[in-house]
Coordinates of C-alpha atoms in Angstrom, one line a residue:
Chain B
M4 CA 22.6 -20.0 21.4
T5 CA 20.2 -17.5 18.9
P6 CA 21.6 -14.3 18.0
N7 CA 18.8 -11.0 18.6
A8 CA 18.6 -8.0 16.6
L9 CA 18.5 -4.6 18.2
L10 CA 16.5 -1.8 15.9
T11 CA 17.9 1.3 15.2
F12 CA 16.4 4.3 13.9
G13 CA 18.1 6.2 10.9
W14 CA 21.9 4.9 9.5
P15 CA 24.4 6.1 11.9
K16 CA 27.8 6.0 10.6
I17 CA 30.1 3.2 11.9
I18 CA 31.7 4.1 14.7
T19 CA 34.2 1.2 15.2
P20 CA 34.6 -0.6 11.8
D21 CA 35.6 -3.7 13.8
L22 CA 32.7 -4.4 15.5
S23 CA 30.3 -3.7 12.0
A24 CA 28.4 -6.5 10.3
P25 CA 30.7 -6.7 7.2
H26 CA 33.9 -6.9 9.2
F27 CA 32.5 -9.5 11.3
L28 CA 31.7 -11.6 8.4
E29 CA 35.2 -11.5 7.4
R30 CA 36.2 -12.9 10.4
L31 CA 33.5 -15.6 10.3
Q32 CA 35.5 -16.4 7.0
T33 CA 38.7 -16.3 8.0
M34 CA 39.2 -17.3 11.8
D35 CA 39.0 -20.6 13.0
T36 CA 36.3 -21.1 16.1
A37 CA 38.8 -21.3 18.8
S38 CA 40.3 -17.8 17.6
L39 CA 36.7 -16.6 17.1
G40 CA 36.3 -17.4 20.5
R41 CA 38.7 -15.7 22.0
W42 CA 38.1 -12.3 19.7
A43 CA 34.7 -12.7 21.1
A44 CA 35.7 -12.4 24.5
S45 CA 37.8 -9.8 24.4
S46 CA 35.5 -7.9 22.4
A47 CA 32.3 -7.9 24.3
A48 CA 30.8 -5.7 26.7
P49 CA 31.3 -6.2 30.5
D50 CA 27.9 -7.7 30.7
G51 CA 28.8 -10.2 28.0
V52 CA 26.8 -9.2 25.3
L53 CA 28.8 -8.8 21.8
N54 CA 27.6 -6.1 20.0
I55 CA 28.1 -5.8 15.9
S56 CA 26.8 -2.7 14.6
A57 CA 25.3 -2.1 10.8
L58 CA 23.6 -5.7 10.0
D59 CA 21.5 -3.7 7.3
R60 CA 24.8 -3.2 5.4
L61 CA 24.9 -6.7 5.0
F62 CA 22.4 -7.2 2.5
R63 CA 20.5 -5.2 -0.1
R64 CA 17.2 -5.5 -1.6
G65 CA 17.9 -6.5 -5.4
P66 CA 19.1 -9.5 -7.7
N67 CA 21.5 -11.6 -5.4
G68 CA 21.5 -9.1 -2.8
M69 CA 20.9 -12.0 0.2
A70 CA 24.1 -14.0 -0.3
A71 CA 26.4 -12.5 2.2
I72 CA 23.7 -11.8 5.2
R73 CA 22.9 -15.8 4.2
Q74 CA 26.4 -16.6 4.6
L75 CA 26.6 -14.9 7.8
V76 CA 23.6 -16.9 9.6
G77 CA 25.5 -19.8 8.2
L78 CA 28.6 -19.2 9.8
I79 CA 27.6 -18.2 13.0
G80 CA 25.7 -21.9 13.3
E81 CA 28.4 -23.7 12.1
K82 CA 30.5 -22.1 14.8
L83 CA 28.5 -22.3 17.2
S84 CA 31.2 -23.1 20.5
A85 CA 32.8 -19.7 19.6
W86 CA 30.0 -18.4 21.0
N87 CA 30.1 -19.8 24.5
A88 CA 32.2 -17.3 25.8
I89 CA 29.7 -14.5 25.8
S90 CA 26.5 -14.3 27.2
R91 CA 24.7 -12.9 23.7
L92 CA 25.5 -12.2 20.2
Q93 CA 23.3 -8.7 19.6
F94 CA 23.4 -7.1 16.0
E95 CA 22.0 -3.5 15.4
C96 CA 19.8 -3.4 12.3
D97 CA 17.9 -0.8 11.1
A98 CA 14.4 -1.3 11.6
F99 CA 13.5 -0.7 8.1
A100 CA 15.4 -3.3 7.0
Y101 CA 14.7 -5.5 9.8
A102 CA 11.1 -5.1 8.8
F103 CA 12.0 -6.2 5.1
L104 CA 14.3 -9.4 6.6
K105 CA 11.5 -10.3 8.7
Q106 CA 8.3 -10.2 6.2
T107 CA 10.1 -11.8 2.8
Y108 CA 13.0 -14.0 4.4
N109 CA 11.2 -14.8 7.9
Y110 CA 14.6 -13.8 9.8
D111 CA 13.0 -12.5 12.9
V112 CA 12.9 -16.4 13.7
I113 CA 17.0 -16.5 13.4
L114 CA 17.4 -13.2 14.8
P115 CA 14.7 -12.5 17.0
E116 CA 14.6 -8.7 18.4
T117 CA 16.3 -8.2 21.6
P118 CA 13.5 -7.9 24.8
N119 CA 13.2 -4.8 26.9
Q120 CA 15.2 -2.5 23.8
S121 CA 15.9 0.9 25.6
G122 CA 17.2 3.4 23.4
S123 CA 16.4 1.6 20.1
F124 CA 13.6 2.1 17.3
R125 CA 11.1 0.8 19.8
D126 CA 11.1 3.9 22.3
R127 CA 10.4 6.0 18.9
I128 CA 7.6 3.7 17.3
G129 CA 4.9 5.1 19.2
S130 CA 5.5 9.1 18.3
L131 CA 6.3 7.9 14.6
K132 CA 2.9 6.0 14.7
T133 CA 1.3 9.3 16.2
T134 CA 2.8 11.7 13.7
L135 CA 1.3 9.3 10.9
D136 CA -1.9 9.7 12.2
A137 CA -1.5 13.5 12.5
L138 CA -0.8 13.2 9.0
K139 CA -3.5 11.2 7.9
A140 CA -5.9 13.3 9.7
F141 CA -4.2 16.7 8.1
E142 CA -4.3 15.1 4.4
R143 CA -7.9 13.7 4.8
D144 CA -9.7 16.7 6.4
G145 CA -7.1 19.6 6.7
C146 CA -7.2 19.1 10.2
P147 CA -4.2 21.3 12.0
I148 CA -0.8 19.4 12.8
P149 CA -0.7 19.7 16.5
Q150 CA 2.4 21.8 17.5
A151 CA 3.6 18.5 19.9
I152 CA 4.3 16.8 16.4
P153 CA 8.0 17.7 15.1
T154 CA 6.8 17.3 11.8
A155 CA 5.6 20.9 10.1
A156 CA 2.6 21.0 7.7
Q157 CA 4.8 22.9 5.1
D158 CA 7.4 20.4 5.1
Y159 CA 4.7 17.9 4.5
L160 CA 3.5 19.6 2.2
R161 CA 6.7 20.5 0.1
I162 CA 7.6 16.7 0.5
R163 CA 4.1 15.6 -0.8
T164 CA 4.3 17.9 -3.4
T165 CA 6.9 16.2 -5.2
L166 CA 6.4 12.7 -4.6
S167 CA 2.3 12.8 -5.0
R168 CA 2.6 13.5 -8.8
P169 CA 2.2 10.5 -10.7
S170 CA 5.1 11.5 -12.9
A171 CA 7.2 11.1 -9.5
R172 CA 7.2 7.3 -9.7
L173 CA 10.9 6.8 -10.0
E174 CA 11.6 9.1 -7.3
R175 CA 9.5 7.1 -5.0
V176 CA 11.4 3.9 -6.0
V177 CA 14.0 5.5 -5.2
L178 CA 13.4 6.7 -1.7
A179 CA 11.8 3.0 -1.3
T180 CA 15.1 1.4 -2.2
L181 CA 16.8 4.0 0.0
L182 CA 14.6 3.0 2.8
I183 CA 15.2 -0.4 3.1
N184 CA 18.5 -0.8 1.7
G185 CA 20.1 2.6 3.3
P186 CA 23.0 3.8 2.3
S187 CA 23.6 3.7 -0.9
K188 CA 26.1 4.5 -4.0
L189 CA 25.0 5.5 -7.0
D190 CA 25.9 2.7 -9.2
E191 CA 23.8 0.8 -6.6
L192 CA 20.8 2.8 -6.8
E193 CA 21.0 2.5 -10.7
S194 CA 20.5 -1.0 -10.8
E195 CA 18.2 -1.5 -8.1
T196 CA 15.7 1.2 -9.3
G197 CA 16.1 0.8 -13.4
A198 CA 17.1 4.8 -13.5
D199 CA 19.7 5.7 -15.8
T200 CA 23.1 7.7 -14.2
A201 CA 21.8 11.4 -15.1
T202 CA 18.0 10.7 -13.6
A203 CA 19.3 9.2 -10.6
L204 CA 21.5 11.9 -10.1
R205 CA 19.3 14.1 -10.4
I206 CA 16.3 12.7 -8.1
L207 CA 19.0 12.4 -5.2
L208 CA 20.7 16.0 -5.7
G209 CA 17.5 17.6 -6.0
Y210 CA 16.0 15.2 -2.4
A211 CA 19.7 16.5 -0.8
E212 CA 18.6 20.4 -1.0
P213 CA 15.7 20.2 1.2
G214 CA 17.5 17.5 2.9
Y215 CA 15.2 14.3 2.4
V216 CA 18.8 12.6 1.1
T217 CA 21.6 13.4 2.6
F218 CA 25.2 12.5 1.0
E219 CA 28.2 11.3 2.5
P220 CA 31.3 11.9 0.6
T221 CA 33.8 9.8 2.4
D222 CA 32.2 6.8 0.9
E223 CA 29.8 8.6 -1.5
S224 CA 26.8 7.2 -0.4
F225 CA 22.9 8.6 -0.1
C226 CA 20.7 8.1 2.5
L227 CA 17.3 9.2 3.9
G228 CA 17.3 11.9 5.9
T229 CA 15.6 10.8 9.3
Q230 CA 14.1 14.3 10.0
H231 CA 11.8 14.0 7.0
L232 CA 11.1 10.6 7.2
P233 CA 7.6 10.7 8.9
S234 CA 6.8 12.8 5.5
I235 CA 8.5 10.4 3.3
L236 CA 6.9 7.1 5.3
F237 CA 3.6 8.6 5.0
C238 CA 4.1 9.6 1.3
L239 CA 5.3 6.3 0.1
R240 CA 2.3 4.4 2.6
E241 CA -0.2 6.4 0.7
K242 CA 1.0 6.1 -2.9
M243 CA 2.8 3.2 -3.3
G244 CA 0.6 0.9 -0.2
F245 CA 3.5 -0.6 2.1
D246 CA 3.1 0.0 5.7
Y247 CA 6.6 -1.2 7.0
L248 CA 5.7 0.7 10.5
S249 CA 2.7 -2.3 10.8
A250 CA 4.9 -4.6 9.6
L251 CA 7.0 -4.4 12.6
D252 CA 4.2 -4.8 14.9
Chain U
M6 CA -65.6 9.5 -4.3
E7 CA -64.1 9.7 -0.9
F8 CA -61.0 8.2 -2.0
I9 CA -60.6 10.2 -5.1
D10 CA -61.0 13.4 -3.1
L11 CA -58.4 12.4 -0.5
M12 CA -55.8 11.3 -3.7
T13 CA -56.4 15.0 -5.3
N14 CA -56.6 17.0 -1.9
G15 CA -52.8 17.7 -1.7
Y16 CA -51.8 15.4 0.6
V17 CA -50.0 12.9 -2.0
P18 CA -48.5 15.7 -4.5
A19 CA -47.3 16.6 -0.7
Y20 CA -45.9 13.5 0.2
V21 CA -43.9 12.7 -3.4
A22 CA -42.4 16.0 -3.2
A23 CA -41.5 15.6 0.6
I24 CA -39.8 11.8 -0.5
F25 CA -37.9 13.6 -3.8
G26 CA -37.2 17.0 -1.5
S27 CA -35.5 14.7 1.5
Q28 CA -33.3 13.2 -1.9
V29 CA -32.4 16.5 -2.9
L30 CA -31.8 17.8 0.6
F31 CA -29.2 15.4 0.9
A32 CA -27.8 16.0 -2.1
I33 CA -27.5 19.7 -1.1
G34 CA -26.3 18.7 2.1
Q35 CA -23.9 16.3 0.6
R36 CA -21.9 19.0 -1.6
L37 CA -22.1 21.5 1.0
F38 CA -20.4 19.4 3.2
S39 CA -17.8 18.0 0.3
Q40 CA -17.4 21.9 -0.7
R41 CA -16.7 22.3 3.3
R42 CA -14.2 20.1 3.6
L43 CA -12.7 20.9 0.5
Q44 CA -12.6 24.7 1.8
K45 CA -10.8 23.7 4.9
R46 CA -8.5 21.3 3.1
L47 CA -7.3 24.7 0.6
A48 CA -7.0 26.5 3.7
S49 CA -4.4 24.1 4.8
G50 CA -2.4 24.7 2.1
L51 CA -3.2 20.8 0.3
P52 CA -4.3 20.7 -3.3
A53 CA -7.8 19.3 -4.8
D54 CA -6.5 16.0 -4.8
E55 CA -6.6 13.5 -2.4
L56 CA -3.4 11.5 -1.6
I57 CA -5.6 8.9 0.8
V58 CA -8.0 7.0 -1.6
T59 CA -9.5 3.8 -0.1
A60 CA -10.3 3.0 3.4
S61 CA -11.6 6.5 4.3
K62 CA -13.6 6.5 1.4
L63 CA -15.8 3.6 2.7
K64 CA -16.4 5.0 5.4
A65 CA -17.6 8.4 4.1
L66 CA -19.7 6.3 1.8
R67 CA -21.1 4.6 4.1
W68 CA -22.1 7.2 6.5
A69 CA -23.3 9.2 3.7
T70 CA -25.6 6.5 2.5
G71 CA -26.6 5.8 6.0
V72 CA -28.0 9.2 6.1
Q73 CA -29.7 9.1 2.6
M74 CA -31.5 5.6 3.7
L75 CA -32.6 7.1 7.1
L76 CA -34.2 10.4 4.9
F77 CA -35.8 8.0 2.4
A78 CA -37.4 6.0 5.4
C79 CA -38.3 8.9 7.0
A80 CA -39.8 10.4 3.9
V81 CA -41.5 7.3 2.9
V82 CA -43.3 5.9 6.2
G83 CA -42.7 9.2 8.6
V84 CA -44.8 11.7 6.4
P85 CA -47.9 9.7 6.1
L86 CA -47.6 9.0 9.6
L87 CA -47.2 12.6 10.5
F88 CA -50.1 14.3 8.0
I89 CA -52.5 11.5 9.5
L90 CA -51.6 12.8 13.2
V91 CA -51.6 16.7 12.0
T92 CA -54.7 16.4 9.6
G93 CA -56.7 13.5 12.0
E94 CA -58.1 12.2 8.9
R95 CA -57.1 8.4 9.6
H96 CA -58.8 7.0 6.7
A97 CA -56.2 8.7 4.9
A98 CA -53.4 6.1 6.2
V99 CA -56.0 4.0 3.2
V100 CA -54.6 6.0 0.6
F101 CA -51.0 6.2 1.2
V102 CA -51.3 2.5 1.5
A103 CA -52.9 2.1 -1.3
L104 CA -50.7 4.6 -3.5
L105 CA -47.4 2.3 -2.1
A106 CA -49.4 -0.6 -3.5
M107 CA -49.8 0.9 -6.7
I108 CA -46.4 2.2 -7.7
S109 CA -44.8 -1.4 -6.4
I110 CA -47.3 -2.9 -8.6
Q111 CA -46.7 -0.5 -11.6
V112 CA -43.4 0.8 -10.9
P113 CA -42.5 4.1 -13.0
E114 CA -39.5 4.0 -14.2
P115 CA -37.7 7.0 -12.5
I116 CA -38.8 5.4 -9.2
K117 CA -37.5 2.2 -10.2
Y118 CA -34.2 3.8 -11.1
S119 CA -34.1 6.3 -8.3
V120 CA -35.1 3.0 -5.5
G121 CA -33.0 0.5 -7.2
G122 CA -30.3 2.7 -7.4
L123 CA -30.4 4.1 -4.0
A124 CA -31.0 0.2 -3.0
F125 CA -27.5 -0.6 -4.8
K126 CA -25.7 2.1 -3.5
S127 CA -26.4 0.6 -0.1
L128 CA -25.3 -2.5 -0.6
V129 CA -22.0 -1.3 -2.0
A130 CA -21.7 0.8 1.3
A131 CA -22.6 -2.2 3.5
N132 CA -21.2 -5.4 1.7
A133 CA -18.2 -3.5 0.0
P134 CA -18.3 -5.7 -3.2
F135 CA -15.9 -3.1 -4.1
Q136 CA -15.2 0.2 -3.4
I137 CA -14.0 3.8 -4.0
G138 CA -10.7 3.1 -5.7
D139 CA -10.9 -0.3 -6.7
R140 CA -9.6 -1.6 -10.2
V141 CA -13.1 -4.0 -11.4
C142 CA -15.0 -4.7 -14.2
L143 CA -18.8 -4.2 -14.1
R144 CA -20.6 -4.9 -17.4
G145 CA -17.2 -5.7 -19.6
I146 CA -15.6 -2.8 -18.5
K147 CA -12.7 -2.4 -16.9
G148 CA -11.9 0.4 -14.6
R149 CA -11.1 2.4 -11.0
V150 CA -13.9 3.3 -9.5
T151 CA -14.3 7.2 -8.9
G152 CA -17.7 7.3 -7.5
V153 CA -20.5 5.5 -6.2
G154 CA -24.0 7.8 -6.8
M155 CA -27.3 6.7 -6.9
F156 CA -27.8 6.7 -10.6
Y157 CA -24.0 5.8 -11.7
I158 CA -21.1 4.2 -10.6
T159 CA -18.4 6.1 -12.4
L160 CA -15.3 4.5 -13.6
Q161 CA -12.0 5.8 -14.8
T162 CA -10.8 3.7 -17.8
P163 CA -6.7 2.5 -18.8
D164 CA -7.1 5.0 -21.5
D165 CA -8.4 7.3 -19.2
D166 CA -12.0 7.0 -20.3
K167 CA -14.8 8.4 -17.8
V168 CA -17.5 5.4 -18.1
S169 CA -20.6 5.9 -16.3
I170 CA -22.7 3.0 -15.8
P171 CA -26.0 3.0 -14.2
T172 CA -26.6 1.0 -10.8
Y173 CA -30.0 -0.3 -11.7
A174 CA -28.6 -2.5 -14.4
L175 CA -25.7 -4.1 -12.1
W176 CA -28.3 -5.6 -9.9
T177 CA -28.5 -8.7 -11.9
E178 CA -24.4 -8.6 -13.0
T179 CA -21.6 -10.2 -11.8
L180 CA -18.9 -8.0 -9.9
S181 CA -15.6 -8.7 -10.1
S182 CA -12.9 -6.4 -7.9
T183 CA -9.5 -6.9 -8.2
N184 CA -8.1 -5.6 -5.2
A185 CA -11.4 -5.6 -3.1
G186 CA -11.2 -2.9 -1.2
D187 CA -7.8 -3.9 -0.3
M188 CA -5.1 -1.3 -1.7
G189 CA -2.8 -4.3 -3.1
S190 CA -3.4 -6.9 -5.4
L191 CA -2.9 -9.9 -6.5
S192 CA 0.0 -9.8 -9.3
V193 CA 1.3 -12.8 -11.7
A194 CA 4.0 -13.0 -13.8
T195 CA 5.5 -16.0 -15.8
V196 CA 8.9 -16.8 -17.7
Y197 CA 9.6 -19.6 -20.2
L198 CA 12.4 -21.6 -20.4
S199 CA 14.0 -23.5 -22.3
P200 CA 12.9 -27.2 -22.6
R201 CA 16.2 -28.6 -22.0
C202 CA 16.7 -26.9 -18.5
E203 CA 18.0 -29.5 -16.4
A204 CA 17.3 -29.6 -12.3
A205 CA 20.3 -27.2 -11.6
C206 CA 19.0 -24.7 -14.2
L207 CA 15.5 -24.8 -13.0
S208 CA 15.9 -24.4 -9.4
K209 CA 18.1 -21.0 -10.4
A210 CA 15.8 -20.1 -12.3
E211 CA 13.2 -20.5 -9.1
G212 CA 15.9 -18.8 -6.7
A213 CA 16.1 -15.8 -9.3
L214 CA 12.5 -15.4 -10.0
A215 CA 12.2 -14.8 -6.1
E216 CA 14.8 -12.4 -5.6
A217 CA 13.4 -10.5 -8.3
I218 CA 10.4 -10.2 -6.8
H219 CA 11.7 -9.6 -3.6
A220 CA 13.7 -7.2 -5.0
S221 CA 10.8 -4.8 -6.5
P222 CA 9.9 -2.1 -4.1
Y223 CA 6.0 -2.6 -5.0
L224 CA 5.8 -5.7 -3.4
D225 CA 3.5 -6.5 -0.8
I226 CA 5.9 -7.9 1.5
S227 CA 3.7 -8.9 4.5
R228 CA 1.4 -11.2 1.9
P229 CA 3.2 -14.4 0.1
V230 CA 4.9 -15.5 -2.4
D231 CA 4.4 -18.6 -4.5
I232 CA 6.8 -20.0 -7.5
L233 CA 5.0 -22.5 -9.3
V234 CA 6.8 -24.4 -12.1
G235 CA 4.8 -25.3 -15.3
Q236 CA 5.0 -27.3 -18.6
T237 CA 3.9 -26.2 -22.2
S238 CA 5.0 -28.1 -25.5
T239 CA 7.7 -25.5 -26.3
A240 CA 8.8 -24.5 -22.7
I241 CA 9.1 -24.8 -18.9
T242 CA 7.3 -22.1 -17.2
I243 CA 8.1 -20.7 -13.9
T244 CA 4.7 -18.6 -12.5
A245 CA 5.5 -16.1 -9.9
K246 CA 2.2 -15.2 -7.9
A247 CA 2.8 -12.3 -5.7
Y248 CA 0.9 -9.3 -4.1
V249 CA 1.6 -5.9 -5.1
A250 CA 1.6 -3.4 -2.5
S251 CA -0.6 -0.8 -4.3
T252 CA -2.8 -2.5 -7.4
Y253 CA -2.2 0.6 -9.4
D254 CA 1.7 -0.3 -9.6
E255 CA 0.9 -3.9 -10.5
P256 CA 2.1 -3.4 -14.5
H257 CA 5.3 -1.7 -13.1
F258 CA 6.0 -4.7 -10.5
V259 CA 5.7 -7.1 -13.6
S260 CA 8.0 -5.2 -15.5
D261 CA 10.5 -5.1 -12.4
T262 CA 10.3 -8.5 -11.8
L263 CA 10.6 -9.4 -15.3
R264 CA 13.7 -6.6 -15.9
A265 CA 15.8 -8.4 -13.1
F266 CA 15.2 -11.9 -13.5
L267 CA 16.4 -11.2 -17.5
K268 CA 19.4 -9.5 -15.8
S269 CA 20.0 -12.4 -13.5
A270 CA 19.5 -15.1 -16.4
N271 CA 22.0 -13.8 -18.5
E272 CA 24.2 -13.4 -15.3
Y273 CA 23.8 -17.1 -14.3
G274 CA 23.0 -18.6 -18.2
I275 CA 19.7 -19.6 -17.3
Q276 CA 18.5 -20.9 -20.8
L277 CA 15.2 -19.5 -22.0
A278 CA 12.9 -20.5 -24.4
Q279 CA 13.7 -19.2 -28.1
F280 CA 10.1 -19.2 -29.2
E281 CA 10.9 -18.3 -32.9
T282 CA 13.7 -21.1 -33.5
E283 CA 11.3 -23.4 -32.1
M284 CA 8.3 -22.3 -34.0
S285 CA 9.9 -22.2 -37.3
S286 CA 11.6 -25.6 -37.0

């Protein structure tokens, strides 16, 4: 049985911790195959799908950041007979994190996307691309952004002003890191971006005020705000060169 | 006698004026178009500097050069035909052909530079040996292409100097572009390990370098990463070849990679080469 990935947009809070990827890894490490099989059968949905959320929290783009997800994949393979009781093992994963896993370590082979995903990122990718095209036309020729596009010109201009400056290199790095790594604590961002505490805080708090970055007090993590994500994606694409949406095609 | 009369009867100066006038008109039109576009951008609240640097500029260059070449060809070929048709002096064709033959045999310098420059600009637009925004090396000068004109290619050097290289001088030069129209380019980083490093240590080092590369936000993840092991007389080398997503970020990419690798080397106890000790011993 090959597990599947269901691409998600944004970084939703973990509603059922018991069915999240970090807890699932703990179960894989501690439970024997038979117990795991019973737990999987009891936790699966009526259609037999065992849905595990937040796979993206199980790795970080950084040195030694892949250890946990590698272990997860290895243990799933080791305990194959545990999955006989369910029809599908499905992992929810943020789309940009999946793009990274797919392009760098070919995870789409071991973790292909669930076919015919409804209500997932695949429903949004079209409108996201349309928004980026509209922003490109606006940026290149000053063509007005159509009203149907949810991003307003003023919002884009505000983000552009702060991200396009030559001196905003670290700001772009922080946002690019948050895009792939999802919710991140200050110390994690410090070690991954090379920014010191004061600089990282200055950037994050500065971006939290207009809503580009959100702060989650329960686990003291920072995360990209989805409302401004198209503008951030566009600015990062044009300034840093990477196009994660194309990587998902 | 008739030939001399025709050469001095005003048609030839008018012909030359038509050729140069068409180019002047083109330059004025292009400037007006750019200004209109800039006004539109400014009216939308955008600043003068552009965020998009690559693909759209090649399209604009191709369009502009196409129009410029068309105007030039029309002026060179079309104007004599028009004169002949309007005046009915069919033997004037001999004069224009003789004039073109004279110019092509004994080319005056301004014409050589103008036609040569226009032809080179067309070559750049059509074949794209480099594009606006590329990091290039032309006549030994390294820099970023900021403009492709009829007379000059302008570069911005790493020291922020503006260098204008005459286009006619580039016909016989080797043209080198780091990113060849792409936004990204290949980047190479080498680390030096102790020659006493064993297989396990080497394997750890290769893994650490690969992780360090993948950790950098500047990496173009859609392109391959190569890790190659080599040896010198004083060290084992591991060379990483990877593509940076934006060629302008290459120094930061290498810096990021080495910083992350050195951190891992410290954690895993990877033995690095000790050049000073070995050289002094």
